[in-house]
Amino acid sequence: FADTADSNTLAGIAITSYTKDTAKGDWQYYDGSDWVSLDDIALADSAISIASTSSLRFVPAANWNGAAPTLTAVLIDSSATVTTGSTVDVSTRGGSTAYSSSTVTLSHTVTAVNDAPTVTGDGTQTLTAINEDAASISGSSVSALFGSMLSDVTDAVTGGSVANSFAGVAIIGYTPSASKGDWQYSSDGGSTWTAFGTSTSLTESSARTLKSTDYVRFVPEANWNGSAPTLTVALIDSSASVGTWSSVNVSTRGGTTAYSSSTIVLSHTVTAVNDAPVASGSSTLTAITEDTSNPTGSTVNDLFAGNFADTADSNTLAGIAITSYTKDTSKGNWQYSSNGTSWTALDTIASAGSAISLGSG
């Protein structure tokens, strides 16, 4: 404002142009007792006057940021009385009027503040099951497991901020079990692996982070199968820098943080695979008398149960496979029976590939 000719002072303004956009927010003026919203102003003859002692503000819509709608105003000098909120006709300006011939554009910016990502889906994820005692465990990338579950639509503002991407996870819940196995992570695509460790639990205040490009896997103990210890994670968006296995406190999440307030539980299963039984020692069929024509024999279970062990799976003896036998009719003949009444003679068995199986009963 300048009025060198008359030395008048600024008495106020008349807003001559304004297009309201409720998706962005609302311009308001203070009339001395309340804040009043501005409506569309399209013509200079329907301008709204605001006294110099009154206040203007822009109230942005929730989660919106960017350039606010502009206001176009003419300046009013102190030769006129200005009443805040009054409609005035300033279509004639300059000359001897109290209104400036030129206009001033008032702009405003709402600076973006990060909005925490949210979790899509039901909050659960499953790492592909592996077999017990698997020789090679490839695991999965953190991105493949959790990347599609991050949403950051709140940060996607037309003309303002853009949505952040998935940067990684913070493991905020893990109770290790040395008897089951150990989770591991890799930062080089699965070439080398580092164990989480089976002595330290992870919590919100003592969480560990993994980058989106890191890999995770579960390595079970020998002969173990079942449900692996679960991992509870919070998602991290790209507004934060994420390190591999960095220590973080994520007790505060959501809001303007980079951490999702909701969490995801990662589960995993080790599928049981049979472990072969262990045979040990030797067995002897009870002696019989020469020229016994119909010996009673003995069940397979009575003969071999004491030679059987299956501590890995706790299976019981189901039977045997006779892998070697050379028939000698000058001495007699081995026979087998399924009922103890009718008997079938064994022929020579030369290899395990042609074994004869017998049930234990």
Short mmCIF file of C-alpha atoms in Angstrom, two decimals:
data_model
loop_
_atom_site.label_atom_id
_atom_site.label_comp_id
_atom_site.label_asym_id
_atom_site.label_seq_id
_atom_site.Cartn_x
_atom_site.Cartn_y
_atom_site.Cartn_z
CA PHE A 1 0.00 0.00 0.00
CA ALA A 2 1.19 3.49 -0.87
CA ASP A 3 -0.71 6.82 -0.90
CA THR A 4 1.93 9.49 -1.29
CA ALA A 5 -0.55 11.94 -2.78
CA ASP A 6 -2.91 12.11 0.21
CA SER A 7 -0.98 10.35 2.98
CA ASN A 8 -3.99 8.17 3.73
CA THR A 9 -3.41 4.88 5.50
CA LEU A 10 -4.60 1.38 4.73
CA ALA A 11 -8.17 1.01 5.96
CA GLY A 12 -8.81 -2.43 4.55
CA ILE A 13 -9.33 -4.46 1.42
CA ALA A 14 -12.16 -5.51 -0.83
CA ILE A 15 -11.95 -9.09 -2.04
CA THR A 16 -13.04 -9.02 -5.67
CA SER A 17 -12.33 -12.57 -6.81
CA TYR A 18 -12.32 -15.91 -5.05
CA THR A 19 -13.32 -19.41 -6.14
CA LYS A 20 -14.11 -21.61 -3.17
CA ASP A 21 -12.74 -25.17 -3.21
CA THR A 22 -13.92 -27.15 -0.20
CA ALA A 23 -11.70 -30.08 -1.21
CA LYS A 24 -8.73 -27.87 -0.34
CA GLY A 25 -10.17 -25.88 2.54
CA ASP A 26 -11.84 -22.60 3.41
CA TRP A 27 -10.83 -18.94 3.56
CA GLN A 28 -12.34 -17.18 6.59
CA TYR A 29 -12.41 -13.70 8.07
CA TYR A 30 -13.01 -12.63 11.66
CA ASP A 31 -15.96 -10.24 12.10
CA GLY A 32 -15.18 -9.40 15.70
CA SER A 33 -17.00 -12.30 17.27
CA ASP A 34 -16.83 -15.28 14.90
CA TRP A 35 -14.91 -16.65 11.97
CA VAL A 36 -16.97 -16.39 8.77
CA SER A 37 -16.36 -18.45 5.64
CA LEU A 38 -15.98 -16.68 2.32
CA ASP A 39 -18.25 -17.74 -0.50
CA ASP A 40 -17.48 -17.47 -4.20
CA ILE A 41 -16.77 -13.91 -5.31
CA ALA A 42 -16.83 -13.46 -9.06
CA LEU A 43 -17.47 -9.73 -9.65
CA ALA A 44 -15.94 -6.48 -8.40
CA ASP A 45 -19.41 -5.09 -7.71
CA SER A 46 -20.03 -7.82 -5.14
CA ALA A 47 -16.73 -7.56 -3.33
CA ILE A 48 -16.43 -8.31 0.37
CA SER A 49 -14.71 -5.67 2.47
CA ILE A 50 -12.35 -6.55 5.30
CA ALA A 51 -11.09 -3.88 7.69
CA SER A 52 -7.35 -3.64 8.23
CA THR A 53 -7.79 -4.54 11.89
CA SER A 54 -9.66 -7.75 11.06
CA SER A 55 -7.98 -11.09 10.43
CA LEU A 56 -7.95 -13.50 7.50
CA ARG A 57 -7.04 -17.15 7.59
CA PHE A 58 -7.15 -20.28 5.47
CA VAL A 59 -8.34 -23.50 7.13
CA PRO A 60 -7.19 -26.50 5.07
CA ALA A 61 -9.29 -29.62 4.67
CA ALA A 62 -8.10 -32.65 6.61
CA ASN A 63 -4.86 -34.11 5.21
CA TRP A 64 -4.73 -31.58 2.37
CA ASN A 65 -1.61 -29.65 1.45
CA GLY A 66 -0.44 -27.50 -1.45
CA ALA A 67 -1.30 -24.07 -2.88
CA ALA A 68 -4.51 -22.64 -1.45
CA PRO A 69 -7.06 -20.91 -3.70
CA THR A 70 -5.92 -17.31 -4.21
CA LEU A 71 -7.79 -14.17 -3.23
CA THR A 72 -7.78 -11.06 -5.44
CA ALA A 73 -8.24 -7.81 -3.55
CA VAL A 74 -8.20 -4.06 -4.06
CA LEU A 75 -6.80 -1.84 -1.34
CA ILE A 76 -8.99 0.71 0.46
CA ASP A 77 -7.55 3.87 1.94
CA SER A 78 -8.65 5.67 5.09
CA SER A 79 -10.77 8.17 3.18
CA ALA A 80 -13.46 5.50 3.33
CA THR A 81 -15.02 3.67 6.24
CA VAL A 82 -14.55 -0.08 5.97
CA THR A 83 -16.92 -2.53 7.61
CA THR A 84 -15.73 -6.12 7.76
CA GLY A 85 -18.07 -8.48 5.91
CA SER A 86 -19.95 -5.80 4.00
CA THR A 87 -20.66 -6.10 0.28
CA VAL A 88 -19.20 -3.16 -1.66
CA ASP A 89 -19.16 -2.14 -5.32
CA VAL A 90 -15.59 -1.48 -6.41
CA SER A 91 -16.19 -1.73 -10.14
CA THR A 92 -15.09 1.94 -10.28
CA ARG A 93 -11.63 2.34 -8.85
CA GLY A 94 -8.68 4.67 -8.95
CA GLY A 95 -9.07 8.39 -9.59
CA SER A 96 -10.59 10.09 -6.57
CA THR A 97 -12.06 6.84 -5.15
CA ALA A 98 -10.81 5.16 -2.01
CA TYR A 99 -10.04 2.00 -4.00
CA SER A 100 -6.78 1.13 -5.72
CA SER A 101 -7.02 0.66 -9.46
CA SER A 102 -4.58 -2.25 -9.32
CA THR A 103 -5.29 -5.48 -7.47
CA VAL A 104 -3.22 -7.61 -5.15
CA THR A 105 -3.23 -11.40 -5.27
CA LEU A 106 -3.03 -13.13 -1.92
CA SER A 107 -1.56 -16.62 -2.07
CA HIS A 108 -1.03 -19.18 0.64
CA THR A 109 0.64 -22.55 1.01
CA VAL A 110 -0.14 -25.47 3.28
CA THR A 111 3.11 -27.35 3.85
CA ALA A 112 2.93 -31.13 3.60
CA VAL A 113 3.37 -33.18 6.77
CA ASN A 114 3.84 -36.92 6.50
CA ASP A 115 0.84 -39.12 7.17
CA ALA A 116 1.60 -42.58 8.49
CA PRO A 117 0.94 -45.50 6.15
CA THR A 118 -1.95 -47.84 6.77
CA VAL A 119 -2.23 -51.61 6.53
CA THR A 120 -4.53 -53.14 3.94
CA GLY A 121 -6.06 -56.59 4.29
CA ASP A 122 -6.75 -58.56 7.45
CA GLY A 123 -3.41 -57.94 9.15
CA THR A 124 -2.00 -61.40 8.52
CA GLN A 125 0.61 -62.78 6.13
CA THR A 126 2.07 -66.25 5.63
CA LEU A 127 5.55 -67.22 4.55
CA THR A 128 5.43 -70.24 2.22
CA ALA A 129 5.66 -73.49 4.16
CA ILE A 130 8.82 -75.59 4.00
CA ASN A 131 9.43 -79.27 4.67
CA GLU A 132 11.03 -80.53 7.83
CA ASP A 133 14.81 -80.87 7.43
CA ALA A 134 14.73 -79.04 4.07
CA ALA A 135 18.20 -78.95 2.57
CA SER A 136 17.81 -75.48 1.07
CA ILE A 137 15.58 -72.64 2.34
CA SER A 138 15.32 -69.60 0.07
CA GLY A 139 12.97 -67.49 2.19
CA SER A 140 11.21 -64.43 0.74
CA SER A 141 11.92 -60.74 0.26
CA VAL A 142 10.38 -58.29 2.71
CA SER A 143 8.86 -56.47 -0.26
CA ALA A 144 7.16 -59.61 -1.60
CA LEU A 145 5.71 -60.35 1.82
CA PHE A 146 4.52 -56.91 2.88
CA GLY A 147 4.90 -54.38 0.04
CA SER A 148 1.37 -54.76 -1.32
CA MET A 149 -0.10 -54.35 2.16
CA LEU A 150 1.03 -50.71 2.53
CA SER A 151 -1.33 -47.89 1.59
CA ASP A 152 -0.39 -44.22 1.74
CA VAL A 153 -3.35 -42.63 -0.05
CA THR A 154 -3.59 -39.90 2.59
CA ASP A 155 -0.33 -38.42 1.33
CA ALA A 156 -1.55 -38.47 -2.29
CA VAL A 157 -2.81 -34.88 -2.72
CA THR A 158 -3.50 -33.39 -6.14
CA GLY A 159 -1.18 -30.44 -6.52
CA GLY A 160 0.46 -31.26 -3.21
CA SER A 161 2.31 -34.18 -1.66
CA VAL A 162 2.68 -37.59 -3.28
CA ALA A 163 2.15 -40.99 -1.69
CA ASN A 164 5.19 -42.57 -0.11
CA SER A 165 6.30 -46.05 -1.09
CA PHE A 166 7.07 -49.15 0.97
CA ALA A 167 10.49 -48.86 2.63
CA GLY A 168 10.51 -51.81 5.02
CA VAL A 169 9.19 -53.15 8.31
CA ALA A 170 9.85 -52.85 12.00
CA ILE A 171 9.62 -56.17 13.81
CA ILE A 172 7.84 -55.27 17.04
CA GLY A 173 6.83 -58.73 18.24
CA TYR A 174 8.92 -61.90 18.34
CA THR A 175 9.36 -64.51 21.04
CA PRO A 176 12.20 -66.87 20.07
CA SER A 177 12.13 -70.62 20.65
CA ALA A 178 15.46 -72.40 20.52
CA SER A 179 13.72 -75.79 20.43
CA LYS A 180 11.87 -74.88 17.22
CA GLY A 181 14.50 -72.97 15.24
CA ASP A 182 15.49 -69.42 14.37
CA TRP A 183 14.40 -66.68 11.99
CA GLN A 184 17.16 -65.25 9.82
CA TYR A 185 17.61 -62.22 7.55
CA SER A 186 19.77 -61.53 4.51
CA SER A 187 20.77 -58.17 3.02
CA ASP A 188 22.39 -59.60 -0.12
CA GLY A 189 19.51 -61.44 -1.76
CA GLY A 190 19.91 -64.66 0.17
CA SER A 191 23.62 -65.33 -0.32
CA THR A 192 24.48 -64.92 3.36
CA TRP A 193 22.17 -65.11 6.35
CA THR A 194 22.23 -63.76 9.90
CA ALA A 195 20.16 -65.29 12.71
CA PHE A 196 17.76 -63.18 14.75
CA GLY A 197 19.04 -65.05 17.78
CA THR A 198 17.12 -67.30 20.13
CA SER A 199 17.75 -65.34 23.32
CA THR A 200 16.28 -61.88 22.71
CA SER A 201 12.62 -60.99 22.21
CA LEU A 202 11.60 -58.01 20.07
CA THR A 203 9.05 -55.45 21.28
CA GLU A 204 7.73 -52.02 20.27
CA SER A 205 10.38 -50.24 22.31
CA SER A 206 13.18 -52.55 21.16
CA ALA A 207 12.21 -53.29 17.56
CA ARG A 208 14.46 -54.15 14.63
CA THR A 209 14.03 -52.95 11.06
CA LEU A 210 14.42 -54.73 7.74
CA LYS A 211 14.57 -52.96 4.39
CA SER A 212 12.17 -53.80 1.57
CA THR A 213 15.04 -55.48 -0.32
CA ASP A 214 16.07 -57.70 2.60
CA TYR A 215 15.07 -61.36 2.81
CA VAL A 216 13.72 -63.41 5.72
CA ARG A 217 13.47 -67.13 6.34
CA PHE A 218 12.91 -69.58 9.20
CA VAL A 219 15.44 -72.37 9.76
CA PRO A 220 13.93 -75.14 11.93
CA GLU A 221 15.83 -77.37 14.26
CA ALA A 222 16.60 -80.88 12.98
CA ASN A 223 13.52 -83.13 12.91
CA TRP A 224 11.24 -80.31 14.14
CA ASN A 225 7.92 -79.50 12.46
CA GLY A 226 4.87 -77.38 13.29
CA SER A 227 4.04 -73.67 13.58
CA ALA A 228 7.09 -71.42 13.71
CA PRO A 229 7.23 -68.47 16.15
CA THR A 230 5.28 -65.59 14.59
CA LEU A 231 6.65 -62.16 13.73
CA THR A 232 4.58 -59.02 14.31
CA VAL A 233 5.60 -56.08 12.12
CA ALA A 234 4.68 -52.45 11.53
CA LEU A 235 5.04 -51.07 8.00
CA ILE A 236 7.47 -48.22 7.28
CA ASP A 237 6.98 -45.74 4.44
CA SER A 238 9.69 -44.02 2.43
CA SER A 239 9.53 -40.81 4.47
CA ALA A 240 12.00 -42.59 6.77
CA SER A 241 15.41 -44.08 6.11
CA VAL A 242 15.40 -47.80 6.90
CA GLY A 243 18.46 -49.86 7.75
CA THR A 244 18.98 -53.60 7.92
CA TRP A 245 18.50 -54.84 11.49
CA SER A 246 18.63 -51.30 12.91
CA SER A 247 17.34 -50.81 16.44
CA VAL A 248 14.31 -48.50 16.70
CA ASN A 249 11.68 -47.54 19.24
CA VAL A 250 8.27 -47.56 17.53
CA SER A 251 6.09 -47.25 20.61
CA THR A 252 4.67 -44.16 18.88
CA ARG A 253 3.16 -45.01 15.49
CA GLY A 254 0.55 -43.57 13.16
CA GLY A 255 -0.06 -39.83 13.04
CA THR A 256 2.79 -38.11 11.21
CA THR A 257 5.28 -40.93 11.80
CA ALA A 258 6.58 -43.25 9.11
CA TYR A 259 5.17 -46.29 10.95
CA SER A 260 1.74 -47.83 10.53
CA SER A 261 -0.37 -47.92 13.68
CA SER A 262 -1.82 -51.28 12.64
CA THR A 263 0.39 -54.35 12.48
CA ILE A 264 0.76 -57.56 10.48
CA VAL A 265 1.39 -61.00 11.94
CA LEU A 266 3.65 -63.19 9.81
CA SER A 267 3.15 -66.91 10.31
CA HIS A 268 5.03 -69.89 8.92
CA THR A 269 4.70 -73.67 8.98
CA VAL A 270 7.28 -76.43 8.81
CA THR A 271 5.56 -79.45 7.25
CA ALA A 272 6.25 -82.81 8.84
CA VAL A 273 8.33 -85.27 6.82
CA ASN A 274 8.74 -88.82 8.03
CA ASP A 275 12.05 -89.77 9.59
CA ALA A 276 13.15 -93.36 9.00
CA PRO A 277 13.18 -95.63 12.05
CA VAL A 278 16.44 -96.88 13.52
CA ALA A 279 17.10 -100.63 13.63
CA SER A 280 19.59 -102.01 16.10
CA GLY A 281 20.77 -105.27 17.63
CA SER A 282 19.60 -108.70 16.59
CA SER A 283 16.68 -111.00 17.24
CA THR A 284 16.25 -114.75 17.75
CA LEU A 285 13.21 -116.90 17.12
CA THR A 286 12.59 -119.31 20.02
CA ALA A 287 14.27 -122.67 19.44
CA ILE A 288 12.14 -125.66 18.36
CA THR A 289 12.69 -129.43 18.56
CA GLU A 290 13.99 -131.43 15.63
CA ASP A 291 11.22 -132.93 13.42
CA THR A 292 8.62 -130.43 14.64
CA SER A 293 6.11 -130.55 11.80
CA ASN A 294 4.01 -127.50 12.61
CA PRO A 295 5.92 -124.93 14.70
CA THR A 296 3.83 -122.02 16.00
CA GLY A 297 6.31 -119.34 15.04
CA SER A 298 6.18 -115.80 16.45
CA THR A 299 4.69 -112.46 15.43
CA VAL A 300 6.89 -109.91 13.69
CA ASN A 301 6.16 -107.48 16.51
CA ASP A 302 7.38 -109.91 19.18
CA LEU A 303 10.53 -110.59 17.19
CA PHE A 304 11.53 -107.04 16.22
CA ALA A 305 9.80 -104.45 18.45
CA GLY A 306 12.85 -104.37 20.68
CA ASN A 307 15.05 -103.55 17.69
CA PHE A 308 12.87 -100.60 16.58
CA ALA A 309 13.31 -96.92 17.52
CA ASP A 310 11.65 -93.80 16.06
CA THR A 311 12.30 -90.99 18.52
CA ALA A 312 12.07 -88.29 15.80
CA ASP A 313 8.45 -89.04 14.85
CA SER A 314 7.21 -91.42 17.59
CA ASN A 315 5.88 -93.87 15.01
CA THR A 316 5.42 -97.51 16.01
CA LEU A 317 6.58 -100.69 14.31
CA ALA A 318 4.33 -101.45 11.34
CA GLY A 319 6.25 -104.38 9.94
CA ILE A 320 9.49 -105.48 8.32
CA ALA A 321 10.94 -105.90 4.85
CA ILE A 322 13.04 -109.06 4.43
CA THR A 323 15.93 -107.96 2.23
CA SER A 324 18.18 -111.02 2.23
CA TYR A 325 17.51 -114.76 2.47
CA THR A 326 19.10 -117.77 0.81
CA LYS A 327 16.76 -120.74 0.73
CA ASP A 328 18.27 -124.09 1.81
CA THR A 329 15.74 -126.91 1.62
CA SER A 330 18.25 -129.36 3.13
CA LYS A 331 17.87 -127.47 6.41
CA GLY A 332 14.23 -126.44 6.14
CA ASN A 333 12.26 -123.42 5.09
CA TRP A 334 11.24 -120.04 6.52
CA GLN A 335 7.52 -119.38 6.20
CA TYR A 336 5.20 -116.46 6.89
CA SER A 337 1.55 -116.31 7.79
CA SER A 338 -1.02 -113.54 8.17
CA ASN A 339 -3.23 -115.62 10.47
CA GLY A 340 -0.97 -118.25 12.08
CA THR A 341 -2.90 -121.01 10.36
CA SER A 342 -2.01 -120.92 6.68
CA TRP A 343 1.70 -120.52 5.84
CA THR A 344 3.63 -119.50 2.70
CA ALA A 345 7.22 -120.50 2.07
CA LEU A 346 9.83 -117.80 1.43
CA ASP A 347 11.91 -118.03 -1.71
CA THR A 348 15.45 -116.71 -2.00
CA ILE A 349 15.69 -112.91 -1.66
CA ALA A 350 18.87 -111.52 -3.15
CA SER A 351 18.54 -107.74 -2.75
CA ALA A 352 16.65 -104.94 -1.02
CA GLY A 353 15.03 -104.19 -4.38
CA SER A 354 13.06 -107.43 -4.15
CA ALA A 355 12.30 -107.43 -0.42
CA ILE A 356 9.21 -109.08 1.06
CA SER A 357 7.20 -107.04 3.54
CA LEU A 358 5.45 -108.49 6.56
CA GLY A 359 3.08 -106.71 8.94
CA SER A 360 3.82 -106.52 12.63
CA GLY A 361 0.62 -108.16 13.83
#
